[in-house]
mmCIF file with all atom_site columns, C-alpha atoms in Angstrom:
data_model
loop_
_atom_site.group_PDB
_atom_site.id
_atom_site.type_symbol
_atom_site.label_atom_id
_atom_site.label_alt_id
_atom_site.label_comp_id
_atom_site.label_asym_id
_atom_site.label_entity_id
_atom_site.label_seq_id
_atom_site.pdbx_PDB_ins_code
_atom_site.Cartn_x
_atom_site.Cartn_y
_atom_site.Cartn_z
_atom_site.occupancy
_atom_site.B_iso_or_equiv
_atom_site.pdbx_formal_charge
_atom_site.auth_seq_id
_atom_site.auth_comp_id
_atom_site.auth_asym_id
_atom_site.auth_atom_id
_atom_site.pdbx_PDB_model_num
ATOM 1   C CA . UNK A 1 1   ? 144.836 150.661 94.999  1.00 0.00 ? 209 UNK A CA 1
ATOM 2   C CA . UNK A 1 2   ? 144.252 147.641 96.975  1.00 0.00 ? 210 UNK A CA 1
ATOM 3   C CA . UNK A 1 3   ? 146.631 145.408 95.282  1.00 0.00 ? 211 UNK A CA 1
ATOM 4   C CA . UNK A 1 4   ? 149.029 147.993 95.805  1.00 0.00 ? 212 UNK A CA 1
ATOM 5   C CA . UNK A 1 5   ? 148.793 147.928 99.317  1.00 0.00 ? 213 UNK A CA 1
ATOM 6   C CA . UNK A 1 6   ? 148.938 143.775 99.279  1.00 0.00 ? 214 UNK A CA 1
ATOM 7   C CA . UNK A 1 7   ? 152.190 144.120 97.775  1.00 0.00 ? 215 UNK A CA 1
ATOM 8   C CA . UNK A 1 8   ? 153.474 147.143 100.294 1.00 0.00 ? 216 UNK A CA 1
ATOM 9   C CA . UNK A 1 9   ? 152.470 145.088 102.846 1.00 0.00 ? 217 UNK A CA 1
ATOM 10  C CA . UNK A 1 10  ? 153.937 141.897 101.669 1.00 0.00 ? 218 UNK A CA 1
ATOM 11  C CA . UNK A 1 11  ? 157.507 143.638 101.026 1.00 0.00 ? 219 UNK A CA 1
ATOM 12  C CA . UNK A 1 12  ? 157.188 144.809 104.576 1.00 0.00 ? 220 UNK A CA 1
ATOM 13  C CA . UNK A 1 13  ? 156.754 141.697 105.799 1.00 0.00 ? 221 UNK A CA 1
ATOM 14  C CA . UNK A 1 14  ? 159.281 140.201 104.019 1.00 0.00 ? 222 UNK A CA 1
ATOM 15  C CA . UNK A 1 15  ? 161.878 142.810 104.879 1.00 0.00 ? 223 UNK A CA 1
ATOM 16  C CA . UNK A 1 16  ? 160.821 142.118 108.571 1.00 0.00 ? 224 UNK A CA 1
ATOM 17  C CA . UNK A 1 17  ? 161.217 138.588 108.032 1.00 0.00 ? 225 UNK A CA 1
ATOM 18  C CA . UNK A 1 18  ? 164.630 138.781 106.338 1.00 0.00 ? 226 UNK A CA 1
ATOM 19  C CA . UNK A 1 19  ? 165.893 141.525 109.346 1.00 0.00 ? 227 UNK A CA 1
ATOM 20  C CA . UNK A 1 20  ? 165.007 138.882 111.712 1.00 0.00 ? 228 UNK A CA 1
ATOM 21  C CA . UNK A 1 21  ? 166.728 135.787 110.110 1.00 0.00 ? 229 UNK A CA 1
ATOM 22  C CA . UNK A 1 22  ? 170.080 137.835 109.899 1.00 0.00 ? 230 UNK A CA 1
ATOM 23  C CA . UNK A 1 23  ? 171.882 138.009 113.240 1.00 0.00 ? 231 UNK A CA 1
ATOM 24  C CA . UNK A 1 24  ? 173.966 140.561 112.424 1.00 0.00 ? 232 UNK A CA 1
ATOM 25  C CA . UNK A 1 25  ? 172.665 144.392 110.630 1.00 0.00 ? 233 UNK A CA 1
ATOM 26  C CA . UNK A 1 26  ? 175.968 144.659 108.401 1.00 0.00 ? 234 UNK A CA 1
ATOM 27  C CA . UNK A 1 27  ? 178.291 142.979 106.414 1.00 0.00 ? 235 UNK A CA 1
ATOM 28  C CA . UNK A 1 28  ? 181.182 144.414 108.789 1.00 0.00 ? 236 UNK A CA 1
ATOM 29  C CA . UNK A 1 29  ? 179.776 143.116 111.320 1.00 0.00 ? 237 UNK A CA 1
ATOM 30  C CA . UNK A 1 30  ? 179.402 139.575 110.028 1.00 0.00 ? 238 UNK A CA 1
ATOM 31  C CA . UNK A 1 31  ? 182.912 139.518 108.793 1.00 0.00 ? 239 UNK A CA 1
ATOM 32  C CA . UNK A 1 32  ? 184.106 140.307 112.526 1.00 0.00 ? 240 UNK A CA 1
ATOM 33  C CA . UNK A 1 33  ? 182.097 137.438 113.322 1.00 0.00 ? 241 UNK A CA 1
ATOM 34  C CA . UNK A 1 34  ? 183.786 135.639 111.151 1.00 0.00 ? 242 UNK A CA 1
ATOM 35  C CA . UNK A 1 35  ? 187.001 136.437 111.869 1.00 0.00 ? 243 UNK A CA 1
ATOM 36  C CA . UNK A 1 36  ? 186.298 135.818 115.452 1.00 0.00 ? 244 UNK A CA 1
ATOM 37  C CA . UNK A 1 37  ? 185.026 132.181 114.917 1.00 0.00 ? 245 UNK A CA 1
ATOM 38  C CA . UNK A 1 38  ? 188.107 131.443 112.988 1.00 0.00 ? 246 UNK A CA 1
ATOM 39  C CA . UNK A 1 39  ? 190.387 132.627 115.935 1.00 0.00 ? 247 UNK A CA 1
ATOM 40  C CA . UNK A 1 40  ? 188.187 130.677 118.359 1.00 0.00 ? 248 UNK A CA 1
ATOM 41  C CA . UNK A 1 41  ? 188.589 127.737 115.982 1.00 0.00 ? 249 UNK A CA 1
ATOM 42  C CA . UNK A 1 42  ? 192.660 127.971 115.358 1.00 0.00 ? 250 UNK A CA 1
ATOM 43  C CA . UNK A 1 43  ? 193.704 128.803 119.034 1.00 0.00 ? 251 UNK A CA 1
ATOM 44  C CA . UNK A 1 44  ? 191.207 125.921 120.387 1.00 0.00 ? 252 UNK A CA 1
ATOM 45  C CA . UNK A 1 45  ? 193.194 123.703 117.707 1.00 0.00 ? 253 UNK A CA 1
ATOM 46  C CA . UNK A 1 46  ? 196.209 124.233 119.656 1.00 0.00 ? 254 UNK A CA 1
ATOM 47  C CA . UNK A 1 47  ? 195.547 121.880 122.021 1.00 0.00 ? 255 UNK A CA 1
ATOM 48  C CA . UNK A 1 48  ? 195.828 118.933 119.239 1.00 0.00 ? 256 UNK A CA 1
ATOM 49  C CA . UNK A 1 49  ? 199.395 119.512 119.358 1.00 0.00 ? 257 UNK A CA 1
ATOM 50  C CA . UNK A 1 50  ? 199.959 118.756 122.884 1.00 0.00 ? 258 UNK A CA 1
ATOM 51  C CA . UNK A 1 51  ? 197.637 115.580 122.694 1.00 0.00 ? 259 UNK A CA 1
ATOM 52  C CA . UNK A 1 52  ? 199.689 114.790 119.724 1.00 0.00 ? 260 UNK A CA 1
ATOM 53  C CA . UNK A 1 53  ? 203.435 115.144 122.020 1.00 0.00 ? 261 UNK A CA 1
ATOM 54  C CA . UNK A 1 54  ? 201.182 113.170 125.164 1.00 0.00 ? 262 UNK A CA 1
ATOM 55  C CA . UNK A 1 55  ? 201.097 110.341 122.479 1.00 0.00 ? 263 UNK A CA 1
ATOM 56  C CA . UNK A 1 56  ? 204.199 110.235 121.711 1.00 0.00 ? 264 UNK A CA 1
ATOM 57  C CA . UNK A 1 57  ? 205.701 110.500 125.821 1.00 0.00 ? 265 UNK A CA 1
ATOM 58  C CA . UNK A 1 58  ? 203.228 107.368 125.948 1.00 0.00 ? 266 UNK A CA 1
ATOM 59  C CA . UNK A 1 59  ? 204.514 105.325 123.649 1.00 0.00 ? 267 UNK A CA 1
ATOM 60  C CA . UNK A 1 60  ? 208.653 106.450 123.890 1.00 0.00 ? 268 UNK A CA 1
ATOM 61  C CA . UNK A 1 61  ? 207.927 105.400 127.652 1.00 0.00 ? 269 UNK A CA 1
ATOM 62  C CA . UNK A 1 62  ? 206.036 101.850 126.933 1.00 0.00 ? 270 UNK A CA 1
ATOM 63  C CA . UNK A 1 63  ? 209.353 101.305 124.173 1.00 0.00 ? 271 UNK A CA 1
ATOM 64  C CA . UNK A 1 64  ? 211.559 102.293 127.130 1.00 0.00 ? 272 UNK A CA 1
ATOM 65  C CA . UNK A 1 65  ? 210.052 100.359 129.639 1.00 0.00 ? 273 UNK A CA 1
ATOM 66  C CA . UNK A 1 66  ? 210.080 97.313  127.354 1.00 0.00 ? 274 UNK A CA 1
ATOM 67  C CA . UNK A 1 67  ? 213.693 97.660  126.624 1.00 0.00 ? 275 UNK A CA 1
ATOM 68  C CA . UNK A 1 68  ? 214.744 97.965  130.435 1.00 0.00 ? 276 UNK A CA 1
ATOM 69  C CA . UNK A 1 69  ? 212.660 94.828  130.823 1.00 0.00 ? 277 UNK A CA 1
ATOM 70  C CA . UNK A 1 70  ? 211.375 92.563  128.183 1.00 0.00 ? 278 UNK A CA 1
ATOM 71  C CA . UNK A 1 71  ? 209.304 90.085  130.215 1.00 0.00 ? 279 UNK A CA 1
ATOM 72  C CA . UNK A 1 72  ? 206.716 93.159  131.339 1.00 0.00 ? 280 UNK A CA 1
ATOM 73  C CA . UNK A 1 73  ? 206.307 93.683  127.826 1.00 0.00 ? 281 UNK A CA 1
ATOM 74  C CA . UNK A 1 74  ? 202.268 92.738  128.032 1.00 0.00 ? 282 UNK A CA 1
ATOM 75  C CA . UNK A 1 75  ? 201.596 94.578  131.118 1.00 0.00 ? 283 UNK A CA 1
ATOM 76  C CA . UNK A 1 76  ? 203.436 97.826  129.882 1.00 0.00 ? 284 UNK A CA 1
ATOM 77  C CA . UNK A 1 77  ? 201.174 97.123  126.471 1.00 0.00 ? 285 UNK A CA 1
ATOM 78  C CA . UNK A 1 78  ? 198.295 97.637  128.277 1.00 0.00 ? 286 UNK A CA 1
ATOM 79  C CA . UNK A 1 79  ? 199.176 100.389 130.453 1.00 0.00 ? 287 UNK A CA 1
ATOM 80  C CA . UNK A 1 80  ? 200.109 102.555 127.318 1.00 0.00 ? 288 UNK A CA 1
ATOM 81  C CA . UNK A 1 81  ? 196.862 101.574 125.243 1.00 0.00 ? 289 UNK A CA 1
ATOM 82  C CA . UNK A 1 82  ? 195.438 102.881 128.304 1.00 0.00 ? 290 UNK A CA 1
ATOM 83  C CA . UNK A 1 83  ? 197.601 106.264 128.282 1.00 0.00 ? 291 UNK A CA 1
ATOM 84  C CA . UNK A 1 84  ? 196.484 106.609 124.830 1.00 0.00 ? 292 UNK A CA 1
ATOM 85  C CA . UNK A 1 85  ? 192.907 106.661 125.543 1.00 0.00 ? 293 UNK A CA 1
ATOM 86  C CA . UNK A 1 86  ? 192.978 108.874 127.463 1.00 0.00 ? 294 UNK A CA 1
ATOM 87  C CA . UNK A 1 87  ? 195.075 111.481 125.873 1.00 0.00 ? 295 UNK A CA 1
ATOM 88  C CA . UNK A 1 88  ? 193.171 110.814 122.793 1.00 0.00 ? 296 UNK A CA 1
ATOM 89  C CA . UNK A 1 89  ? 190.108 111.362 124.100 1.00 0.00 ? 297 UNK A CA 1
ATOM 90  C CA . UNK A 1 90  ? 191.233 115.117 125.367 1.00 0.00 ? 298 UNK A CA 1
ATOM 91  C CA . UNK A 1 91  ? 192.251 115.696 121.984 1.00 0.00 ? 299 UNK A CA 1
ATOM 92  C CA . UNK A 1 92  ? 188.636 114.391 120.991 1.00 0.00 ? 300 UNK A CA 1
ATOM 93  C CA . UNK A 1 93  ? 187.110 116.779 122.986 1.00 0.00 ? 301 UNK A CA 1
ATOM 94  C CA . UNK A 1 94  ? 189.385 119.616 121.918 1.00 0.00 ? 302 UNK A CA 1
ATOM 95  C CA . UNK A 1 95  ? 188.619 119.498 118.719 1.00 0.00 ? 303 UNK A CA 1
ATOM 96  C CA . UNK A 1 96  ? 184.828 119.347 118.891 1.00 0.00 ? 304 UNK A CA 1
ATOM 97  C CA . UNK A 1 97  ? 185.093 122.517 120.957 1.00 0.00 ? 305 UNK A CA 1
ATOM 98  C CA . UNK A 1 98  ? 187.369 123.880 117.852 1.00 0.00 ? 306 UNK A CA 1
ATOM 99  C CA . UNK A 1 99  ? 184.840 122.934 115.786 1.00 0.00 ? 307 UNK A CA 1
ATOM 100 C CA . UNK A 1 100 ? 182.192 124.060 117.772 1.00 0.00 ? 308 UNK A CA 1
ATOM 101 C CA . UNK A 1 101 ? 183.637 127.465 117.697 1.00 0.00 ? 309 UNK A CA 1
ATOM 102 C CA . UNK A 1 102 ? 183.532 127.398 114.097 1.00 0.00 ? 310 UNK A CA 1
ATOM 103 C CA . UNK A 1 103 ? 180.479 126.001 112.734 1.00 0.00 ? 311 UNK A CA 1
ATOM 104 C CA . UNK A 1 104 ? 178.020 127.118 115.554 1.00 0.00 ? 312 UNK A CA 1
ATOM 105 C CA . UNK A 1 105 ? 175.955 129.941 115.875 1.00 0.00 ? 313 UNK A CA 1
ATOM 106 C CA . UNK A 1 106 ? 174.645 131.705 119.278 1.00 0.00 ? 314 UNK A CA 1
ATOM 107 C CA . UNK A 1 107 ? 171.399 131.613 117.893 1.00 0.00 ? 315 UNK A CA 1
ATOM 108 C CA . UNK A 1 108 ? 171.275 127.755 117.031 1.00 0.00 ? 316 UNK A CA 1
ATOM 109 C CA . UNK A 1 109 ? 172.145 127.383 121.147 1.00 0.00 ? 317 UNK A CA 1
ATOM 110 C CA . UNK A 1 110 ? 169.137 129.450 122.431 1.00 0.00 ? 318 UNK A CA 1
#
Protein backbone atom coordinates (compact mmCIF):
# COMPACT_ATOMS: atom_id res chain seq x y z
CA UNK A 1 0.00 0.00 0.00
CA UNK A 2 2.80 2.23 0.77
CA UNK A 3 4.69 1.83 -2.36
CA UNK A 4 1.62 2.58 -4.01
CA UNK A 5 1.28 5.78 -2.59
CA UNK A 6 5.28 6.58 -3.37
CA UNK A 7 4.47 6.15 -6.84
CA UNK A 8 0.95 8.32 -6.70
CA UNK A 9 2.82 10.77 -5.20
CA UNK A 10 5.76 10.74 -7.45
CA UNK A 11 3.42 10.94 -10.72
CA UNK A 12 1.89 13.92 -9.01
CA UNK A 13 4.85 15.51 -8.66
CA UNK A 14 6.00 14.94 -11.85
CA UNK A 15 2.82 16.06 -13.56
CA UNK A 16 3.24 19.29 -11.41
CA UNK A 17 6.65 19.58 -12.50
CA UNK A 18 5.97 19.05 -16.21
CA UNK A 19 2.67 21.73 -15.92
CA UNK A 20 5.11 24.15 -14.69
CA UNK A 21 7.96 23.79 -17.31
CA UNK A 22 5.31 24.26 -20.17
CA UNK A 23 4.34 27.91 -20.66
CA UNK A 24 1.54 27.32 -22.48
CA UNK A 25 -1.68 24.51 -21.31
CA UNK A 26 -2.34 23.44 -25.10
CA UNK A 27 -0.94 22.64 -28.20
CA UNK A 28 -3.23 25.49 -29.83
CA UNK A 29 -2.00 27.65 -27.85
CA UNK A 30 1.67 27.00 -28.49
CA UNK A 31 1.16 26.97 -32.18
CA UNK A 32 -0.33 30.67 -31.87
CA UNK A 33 2.77 31.32 -30.17
CA UNK A 34 4.44 30.18 -32.76
CA UNK A 35 2.91 31.71 -35.37
CA UNK A 36 3.20 34.93 -33.57
CA UNK A 37 7.06 34.73 -33.13
CA UNK A 38 7.38 34.05 -36.77
CA UNK A 39 5.38 37.28 -37.68
CA UNK A 40 7.42 39.21 -35.10
CA UNK A 41 10.49 37.69 -36.74
CA UNK A 42 9.50 38.35 -40.69
CA UNK A 43 8.01 41.94 -40.26
CA UNK A 44 11.15 42.95 -37.92
CA UNK A 45 13.23 41.51 -41.02
CA UNK A 46 11.84 44.17 -43.06
CA UNK A 47 13.96 46.61 -41.98
CA UNK A 48 17.12 44.67 -43.65
CA UNK A 49 15.80 45.80 -46.83
CA UNK A 50 15.97 49.40 -46.25
CA UNK A 51 19.55 49.09 -44.64
CA UNK A 52 20.27 47.13 -47.69
CA UNK A 53 18.86 50.38 -50.31
CA UNK A 54 20.84 52.97 -47.44
CA UNK A 55 23.94 50.98 -48.72
CA UNK A 56 23.50 51.27 -51.87
CA UNK A 57 22.41 55.51 -51.80
CA UNK A 58 25.94 55.45 -49.95
CA UNK A 59 27.95 54.10 -52.24
CA UNK A 60 25.97 55.42 -55.82
CA UNK A 61 26.66 58.89 -54.01
CA UNK A 62 30.59 58.30 -53.04
CA UNK A 63 30.78 56.88 -57.15
CA UNK A 64 28.99 60.14 -58.02
CA UNK A 65 30.86 62.36 -56.05
CA UNK A 66 34.10 60.83 -57.33
CA UNK A 67 33.11 61.23 -60.88
CA UNK A 68 32.10 65.04 -60.49
CA UNK A 69 35.53 65.34 -58.90
CA UNK A 70 38.33 62.91 -58.97
CA UNK A 71 40.90 64.62 -56.72
CA UNK A 72 38.31 64.26 -53.47
CA UNK A 73 38.34 60.76 -54.23
CA UNK A 74 40.07 59.86 -50.56
CA UNK A 75 38.03 62.17 -48.59
CA UNK A 76 34.65 60.98 -50.23
CA UNK A 77 36.24 57.23 -49.42
CA UNK A 78 36.10 57.90 -46.05
CA UNK A 79 32.98 59.68 -45.70
CA UNK A 80 31.08 56.65 -47.32
CA UNK A 81 32.97 53.88 -45.18
CA UNK A 82 31.61 56.03 -42.60
CA UNK A 83 27.88 56.05 -44.10
CA UNK A 84 28.22 52.42 -44.20
CA UNK A 85 28.82 51.94 -40.64
CA UNK A 86 26.41 53.33 -39.70
CA UNK A 87 23.65 52.02 -41.80
CA UNK A 88 25.09 48.68 -41.20
CA UNK A 89 25.02 48.82 -37.83
CA UNK A 90 20.99 49.64 -37.86
CA UNK A 91 20.65 46.71 -39.89
CA UNK A 92 22.79 44.89 -37.08
CA UNK A 93 20.53 45.81 -34.61
CA UNK A 94 17.45 45.00 -36.66
CA UNK A 95 18.13 41.80 -37.07
CA UNK A 96 19.04 40.80 -33.53
CA UNK A 97 15.64 42.20 -32.58
CA UNK A 98 14.25 39.77 -35.55
CA UNK A 99 15.95 37.23 -34.07
CA UNK A 100 15.15 38.03 -30.76
CA UNK A 101 11.56 37.77 -31.60
CA UNK A 102 12.11 34.40 -32.76
CA UNK A 103 14.27 32.43 -30.62
CA UNK A 104 13.34 34.07 -27.20
CA UNK A 105 10.98 33.18 -24.74
CA UNK A 106 9.11 35.59 -22.09
CA UNK A 107 10.05 33.29 -19.57
CA UNK A 108 13.93 33.19 -20.34
CA UNK A 109 13.58 37.36 -19.78
CA UNK A 110 12.03 37.21 -16.24
Amino acid sequence: MQAMKRQTIQAAGRNAFQAQRRAYSSEIAQAMVEVSKNLGMGSSAIGLTGAGVGIGVVFAALINGVARNPALRGQLFSYAILGFAFVEAIALFDLMIALMAKFVSISEIS
